[in-house]
C-alpha cells in the first residue's frame, strides 16, 4: 500500500513545521481519493524531555487537538512506528493510530511535571482504549510503560526488531485487504464506548447500506478516503477558539 509519511520528534513541542506537515498530509488524503496509508514515524527522545509540558498557550493546544481529531476522522488507515521514549505530542499522536509498531527500547510516558500528567485528550483516549484500570497509573502517576508491557495492556500492537520490515509487512497486509471506509468503521468503534445502542443504530445502518450498495456497484458516498461527516454533537465543535 502506498503511504504518506510524517516524522514526529518525541519530547518536542508540536512545531509549526510538524503541524503544517500533518495538515498537508490530511488535506492530500481527503482530496486525492487515493487508497493510501498515513504513517507517523515517531523518533524517540531522551527520557528527561517527559518532565515538563510541551505547551505555552491554550490556542496552540486547541490547534493541535483539532489536528489529532482530524487524523482520527481520515478515511484511510493510520500506522504509527516508534522507538525510544515516546512522550509529549508524539505520545498523543501515537494514540490516534490504528496500528502501532514499536522497537524493543520503546517507552511510553505522558509529559507533565511532578504534580501530574499534562491533561490533554491523551487521557481521554487512554481511558477509552485501555480502560480506566490500565490507564490510571499512566495518568495519575505518569508511570512509564515499556514495550512488552505496552503490548500486554493494548497500548501498542507489536514489538519488532526491524521496524522498517515490520512497517512494510503491515502496509502490504492492508493493501492486500483492499481496505475501504476505514474512517466510518473507526468512528463506529470509538463511539461504542459512550453511545447507546439505540443512538448508534442509525449510524450502523447507514454504514451497512453503504457497504451493500458498494457491493452492488453503486457507491453513493464517493471515495473511501473522504472524512467521516461531523455530527452536530461532536465535542470538536465546542473547542475554545
mmCIF file of C-alpha atoms in Angstrom:
data_model
loop_
_atom_site.group_PDB
_atom_site.id
_atom_site.type_symbol
_atom_site.label_atom_id
_atom_site.label_comp_id
_atom_site.label_asym_id
_atom_site.label_seq_id
_atom_site.Cartn_x
_atom_site.Cartn_y
_atom_site.Cartn_z
ATOM 1 C CA UNK A 1 0.000 0.000 0.000
ATOM 2 C CA UNK A 2 1.407 3.451 -0.891
ATOM 3 C CA UNK A 3 1.856 5.743 2.064
ATOM 4 C CA UNK A 4 2.186 9.349 3.119
ATOM 5 C CA UNK A 5 4.838 9.716 5.827
ATOM 6 C CA UNK A 6 5.255 12.322 8.541
ATOM 7 C CA UNK A 7 8.075 12.257 11.104
ATOM 8 C CA UNK A 8 7.179 13.244 14.670
ATOM 9 C CA UNK A 9 10.046 14.041 17.063
ATOM 10 C CA UNK A 10 9.172 12.779 20.522
ATOM 11 C CA UNK A 11 9.590 15.070 23.506
ATOM 12 C CA UNK A 12 9.412 18.175 21.342
ATOM 13 C CA UNK A 13 6.573 20.714 21.075
ATOM 14 C CA UNK A 14 4.192 20.476 18.156
ATOM 15 C CA UNK A 15 6.145 22.856 15.961
ATOM 16 C CA UNK A 16 4.730 24.928 13.133
ATOM 17 C CA UNK A 17 6.566 22.626 10.727
ATOM 18 C CA UNK A 18 5.043 19.483 12.233
ATOM 19 C CA UNK A 19 1.523 20.921 12.206
ATOM 20 C CA UNK A 20 1.988 22.073 8.610
ATOM 21 C CA UNK A 21 3.239 18.623 7.551
ATOM 22 C CA UNK A 22 0.344 16.797 9.205
ATOM 23 C CA UNK A 23 -2.186 19.305 7.881
ATOM 24 C CA UNK A 24 -0.837 18.895 4.357
ATOM 25 C CA UNK A 25 -0.964 15.108 4.690
ATOM 26 C CA UNK A 26 -4.590 15.226 5.841
ATOM 27 C CA UNK A 27 -5.547 17.578 3.013
ATOM 28 C CA UNK A 28 -3.897 15.346 0.414
ATOM 29 C CA UNK A 29 -5.651 12.260 1.736
ATOM 30 C CA UNK A 30 -9.037 13.972 1.952
ATOM 31 C CA UNK A 31 -8.918 15.395 -1.564
ATOM 32 C CA UNK A 32 -6.988 12.849 -3.614
ATOM 33 C CA UNK A 33 -9.332 9.902 -3.264
ATOM 34 C CA UNK A 34 -6.319 7.575 -3.390
ATOM 35 C CA UNK A 35 -6.154 4.423 -1.299
ATOM 36 C CA UNK A 36 -3.111 5.210 0.839
ATOM 37 C CA UNK A 37 -1.986 4.915 4.444
ATOM 38 C CA UNK A 38 -0.734 7.634 6.764
ATOM 39 C CA UNK A 39 2.498 6.616 8.517
ATOM 40 C CA UNK A 40 3.555 8.503 11.640
ATOM 41 C CA UNK A 41 7.253 7.803 12.247
ATOM 42 C CA UNK A 42 7.838 8.683 15.889
ATOM 43 C CA UNK A 43 11.506 9.224 16.722
ATOM 44 C CA UNK A 44 12.368 8.633 20.379
ATOM 45 C CA UNK A 45 13.510 11.313 22.810
ATOM 46 C CA UNK A 46 15.772 11.440 25.872
ATOM 47 C CA UNK A 47 13.793 10.477 28.977
ATOM 48 C CA UNK A 48 14.183 13.876 30.696
ATOM 49 C CA UNK A 49 12.080 15.535 27.981
ATOM 50 C CA UNK A 50 8.984 13.953 29.513
ATOM 51 C CA UNK A 51 9.377 16.106 32.622
ATOM 52 C CA UNK A 52 7.544 19.244 31.509
ATOM 53 C CA UNK A 53 4.508 20.075 29.361
ATOM 54 C CA UNK A 54 5.189 20.999 25.748
ATOM 55 C CA UNK A 55 2.698 23.865 25.573
ATOM 56 C CA UNK A 56 2.736 27.579 26.352
ATOM 57 C CA UNK A 57 -0.775 28.754 25.410
ATOM 58 C CA UNK A 58 -4.261 27.305 25.008
ATOM 59 C CA UNK A 59 -4.632 28.355 21.369
ATOM 60 C CA UNK A 60 -1.728 26.094 20.391
ATOM 61 C CA UNK A 61 -3.212 23.247 22.409
ATOM 62 C CA UNK A 62 -6.580 23.668 20.714
ATOM 63 C CA UNK A 63 -4.994 23.718 17.269
ATOM 64 C CA UNK A 64 -3.079 20.505 17.977
ATOM 65 C CA UNK A 65 -6.078 18.687 19.465
ATOM 66 C CA UNK A 66 -8.206 19.612 16.443
ATOM 67 C CA UNK A 67 -5.499 18.241 14.156
ATOM 68 C CA UNK A 68 -5.388 14.934 16.035
ATOM 69 C CA UNK A 69 -9.153 14.723 15.762
ATOM 70 C CA UNK A 70 -8.865 15.358 12.031
ATOM 71 C CA UNK A 71 -6.450 12.435 11.738
ATOM 72 C CA UNK A 72 -8.920 10.241 13.632
ATOM 73 C CA UNK A 73 -11.553 11.116 11.036
ATOM 74 C CA UNK A 74 -9.466 10.224 7.981
ATOM 75 C CA UNK A 75 -10.897 7.562 5.710
ATOM 76 C CA UNK A 76 -7.584 5.692 5.470
ATOM 77 C CA UNK A 77 -5.614 3.548 7.927
ATOM 78 C CA UNK A 78 -3.048 5.233 10.168
ATOM 79 C CA UNK A 79 0.145 3.438 11.211
ATOM 80 C CA UNK A 80 2.489 4.612 13.984
ATOM 81 C CA UNK A 81 6.067 3.327 14.096
ATOM 82 C CA UNK A 82 8.024 4.345 17.191
ATOM 83 C CA UNK A 83 11.267 3.812 19.046
ATOM 84 C CA UNK A 84 12.841 5.201 22.201
ATOM 85 C CA UNK A 85 10.962 7.334 24.724
ATOM 86 C CA UNK A 86 7.577 8.406 23.354
ATOM 87 C CA UNK A 87 6.287 11.479 25.169
ATOM 88 C CA UNK A 88 4.826 14.925 24.591
ATOM 89 C CA UNK A 89 2.744 15.497 21.436
ATOM 90 C CA UNK A 90 4.312 12.365 19.920
ATOM 91 C CA UNK A 91 2.642 10.234 22.598
ATOM 92 C CA UNK A 92 -0.657 11.911 21.787
ATOM 93 C CA UNK A 93 -0.141 11.226 18.075
ATOM 94 C CA UNK A 94 0.569 7.556 18.799
ATOM 95 C CA UNK A 95 -2.887 7.205 20.317
ATOM 96 C CA UNK A 96 -4.730 8.178 17.121
ATOM 97 C CA UNK A 97 -3.056 5.434 15.068
ATOM 98 C CA UNK A 98 -4.951 2.302 14.074
ATOM 99 C CA UNK A 99 -1.875 0.067 14.356
ATOM 100 C CA UNK A 100 1.258 0.695 16.421
ATOM 101 C CA UNK A 101 4.627 -0.955 15.887
ATOM 102 C CA UNK A 102 7.459 -0.193 18.311
ATOM 103 C CA UNK A 103 11.087 -1.106 18.907
ATOM 104 C CA UNK A 104 12.278 -3.021 21.959
ATOM 105 C CA UNK A 105 13.569 0.198 23.559
ATOM 106 C CA UNK A 106 10.148 1.886 23.337
ATOM 107 C CA UNK A 107 8.890 3.652 26.470
ATOM 108 C CA UNK A 108 5.568 5.498 26.696
ATOM 109 C CA UNK A 109 5.150 8.289 29.238
ATOM 110 C CA UNK A 110 2.772 11.220 29.303
ATOM 111 C CA UNK A 111 4.505 14.555 29.664
ATOM 112 C CA UNK A 112 3.850 16.751 32.694
ATOM 113 C CA UNK A 113 5.591 17.657 35.930
ATOM 114 C CA UNK A 114 5.948 16.340 39.462
ATOM 115 C CA UNK A 115 2.311 17.140 40.178
ATOM 116 C CA UNK A 116 0.550 15.283 37.386
ATOM 117 C CA UNK A 117 0.390 14.412 33.711
ATOM 118 C CA UNK A 118 -0.468 17.152 31.243
ATOM 119 C CA UNK A 119 -4.312 16.985 30.996
ATOM 120 C CA UNK A 120 -4.511 16.522 27.237
ATOM 121 C CA UNK A 121 -7.027 14.475 25.263
ATOM 122 C CA UNK A 122 -4.489 11.660 25.572
ATOM 123 C CA UNK A 123 -6.105 10.968 28.960
ATOM 124 C CA UNK A 124 -9.486 10.547 27.280
ATOM 125 C CA UNK A 125 -8.025 8.281 24.600
ATOM 126 C CA UNK A 126 -6.125 6.133 27.093
ATOM 127 C CA UNK A 127 -9.243 5.620 29.196
ATOM 128 C CA UNK A 128 -11.306 4.857 26.133
ATOM 129 C CA UNK A 129 -8.808 2.484 24.525
ATOM 130 C CA UNK A 130 -7.298 0.703 27.526
ATOM 131 C CA UNK A 131 -9.917 1.095 30.240
ATOM 132 C CA UNK A 132 -9.612 3.050 33.476
ATOM 133 C CA UNK A 133 -7.647 0.400 35.396
ATOM 134 C CA UNK A 134 -4.848 0.157 32.833
ATOM 135 C CA UNK A 135 -4.736 3.906 32.176
ATOM 136 C CA UNK A 136 -4.803 5.017 35.813
ATOM 137 C CA UNK A 137 -1.072 4.701 36.638
ATOM 138 C CA UNK A 138 -0.081 6.362 33.364
ATOM 139 C CA UNK A 139 -2.381 9.322 34.030
ATOM 140 C CA UNK A 140 -2.245 9.831 37.809
ATOM 141 C CA UNK A 141 1.396 8.935 38.450
ATOM 142 C CA UNK A 142 2.930 9.307 34.989
ATOM 143 C CA UNK A 143 4.118 5.720 35.134
ATOM 144 C CA UNK A 144 6.386 4.828 32.221
ATOM 145 C CA UNK A 145 5.240 1.830 30.169
ATOM 146 C CA UNK A 146 7.896 -0.237 28.388
ATOM 147 C CA UNK A 147 7.472 -2.086 25.110
ATOM 148 C CA UNK A 148 6.401 -5.541 26.294
ATOM 149 C CA UNK A 149 4.026 -4.144 28.902
ATOM 150 C CA UNK A 150 2.631 -1.774 26.279
ATOM 151 C CA UNK A 151 1.687 -4.794 24.161
ATOM 152 C CA UNK A 152 0.183 -6.574 27.162
ATOM 153 C CA UNK A 153 -2.163 -3.680 28.032
ATOM 154 C CA UNK A 154 -3.077 -2.996 24.400
ATOM 155 C CA UNK A 155 -1.273 0.313 24.079
ATOM 156 C CA UNK A 156 0.737 -0.956 21.085
ATOM 157 C CA UNK A 157 0.218 -3.877 18.741
ATOM 158 C CA UNK A 158 3.668 -5.354 18.250
ATOM 159 C CA UNK A 159 7.341 -5.088 19.157
ATOM 160 C CA UNK A 160 9.699 -5.515 16.208
ATOM 161 C CA UNK A 161 13.458 -5.899 15.884
ATOM 162 C CA UNK A 162 13.351 -4.462 12.368
ATOM 163 C CA UNK A 163 10.929 -1.539 12.296
ATOM 164 C CA UNK A 164 11.230 -0.987 8.559
ATOM 165 C CA UNK A 165 10.402 -4.616 7.789
ATOM 166 C CA UNK A 166 7.508 -4.643 10.254
ATOM 167 C CA UNK A 167 6.132 -1.428 8.762
ATOM 168 C CA UNK A 168 6.306 -2.886 5.256
ATOM 169 C CA UNK A 169 4.533 -6.057 6.363
ATOM 170 C CA UNK A 170 1.669 -4.077 7.896
ATOM 171 C CA UNK A 171 1.250 -1.876 4.824
ATOM 172 C CA UNK A 172 1.387 -4.864 2.461
ATOM 173 C CA UNK A 173 -1.238 -6.637 4.555
ATOM 174 C CA UNK A 174 -3.504 -3.608 4.425
ATOM 175 C CA UNK A 175 -3.038 -3.347 0.671
ATOM 176 C CA UNK A 176 -4.000 -6.994 0.142
ATOM 177 C CA UNK A 177 -7.098 -6.469 2.280
ATOM 178 C CA UNK A 178 -8.247 -3.621 -0.023
ATOM 179 C CA UNK A 179 -9.470 -1.655 2.986
ATOM 180 C CA UNK A 180 -12.374 0.715 2.424
ATOM 181 C CA UNK A 181 -14.376 3.040 4.663
ATOM 182 C CA UNK A 182 -11.810 2.761 7.455
ATOM 183 C CA UNK A 183 -12.885 6.145 8.840
ATOM 184 C CA UNK A 184 -16.525 5.107 9.169
ATOM 185 C CA UNK A 185 -15.663 1.879 10.961
ATOM 186 C CA UNK A 186 -13.168 3.659 13.195
ATOM 187 C CA UNK A 187 -15.837 6.194 14.171
ATOM 188 C CA UNK A 188 -18.340 3.448 14.997
ATOM 189 C CA UNK A 189 -15.725 1.719 17.132
ATOM 190 C CA UNK A 190 -14.673 4.846 19.016
ATOM 191 C CA UNK A 191 -18.269 5.846 19.706
ATOM 192 C CA UNK A 192 -19.102 2.394 21.072
ATOM 193 C CA UNK A 193 -17.729 3.337 24.493
ATOM 194 C CA UNK A 194 -20.308 6.050 25.125
ATOM 195 C CA UNK A 195 -23.135 5.924 22.566
ATOM 196 C CA UNK A 196 -26.169 3.784 23.442
ATOM 197 C CA UNK A 197 -27.204 1.028 21.020
ATOM 198 C CA UNK A 198 -30.370 2.948 20.202
ATOM 199 C CA UNK A 199 -28.428 6.066 19.199
ATOM 200 C CA UNK A 200 -25.740 4.059 17.399
ATOM 201 C CA UNK A 201 -28.223 2.082 15.298
ATOM 202 C CA UNK A 202 -28.743 4.805 12.686
ATOM 203 C CA UNK A 203 -25.020 5.208 12.000
ATOM 204 C CA UNK A 204 -24.551 1.450 11.764
ATOM 205 C CA UNK A 205 -27.482 1.072 9.375
ATOM 206 C CA UNK A 206 -26.067 3.850 7.184
ATOM 207 C CA UNK A 207 -22.663 2.138 7.114
ATOM 208 C CA UNK A 208 -24.274 -1.216 6.266
ATOM 209 C CA UNK A 209 -26.317 0.396 3.485
ATOM 210 C CA UNK A 210 -23.192 1.987 2.022
ATOM 211 C CA UNK A 211 -21.372 -1.350 2.106
ATOM 212 C CA UNK A 212 -24.256 -3.164 0.419
ATOM 213 C CA UNK A 213 -24.532 -0.508 -2.283
ATOM 214 C CA UNK A 214 -20.810 -0.641 -2.960
ATOM 215 C CA UNK A 215 -21.044 -4.432 -3.341
ATOM 216 C CA UNK A 216 -23.791 -3.832 -5.898
ATOM 217 C CA UNK A 217 -21.583 -1.391 -7.804
ATOM 218 C CA UNK A 218 -23.331 1.759 -6.560
ATOM 219 C CA UNK A 219 -21.245 3.780 -4.088
ATOM 220 C CA UNK A 220 -23.322 6.841 -3.204
ATOM 221 C CA UNK A 221 -20.713 8.381 -0.952
ATOM 222 C CA UNK A 222 -17.771 8.539 -3.347
ATOM 223 C CA UNK A 223 -14.175 7.900 -2.395
ATOM 224 C CA UNK A 224 -13.424 5.721 0.672
ATOM 225 C CA UNK A 225 -10.809 8.255 1.750
ATOM 226 C CA UNK A 226 -13.306 11.012 2.461
ATOM 227 C CA UNK A 227 -13.525 12.041 6.135
ATOM 228 C CA UNK A 228 -16.435 10.938 8.282
ATOM 229 C CA UNK A 229 -19.130 13.663 8.396
ATOM 230 C CA UNK A 230 -19.062 15.611 11.651
ATOM 231 C CA UNK A 231 -22.081 15.251 13.878
ATOM 232 C CA UNK A 232 -23.718 18.250 15.489
ATOM 233 C CA UNK A 233 -22.833 16.961 18.948
ATOM 234 C CA UNK A 234 -19.175 16.339 18.122
ATOM 235 C CA UNK A 235 -17.113 17.813 21.019
ATOM 236 C CA UNK A 236 -14.681 19.168 18.416
ATOM 237 C CA UNK A 237 -17.269 21.815 17.544
ATOM 238 C CA UNK A 238 -17.214 23.186 21.094
ATOM 239 C CA UNK A 239 -13.443 23.627 21.454
ATOM 240 C CA UNK A 240 -12.189 27.025 22.635
ATOM 241 C CA UNK A 241 -11.146 29.452 19.927
#
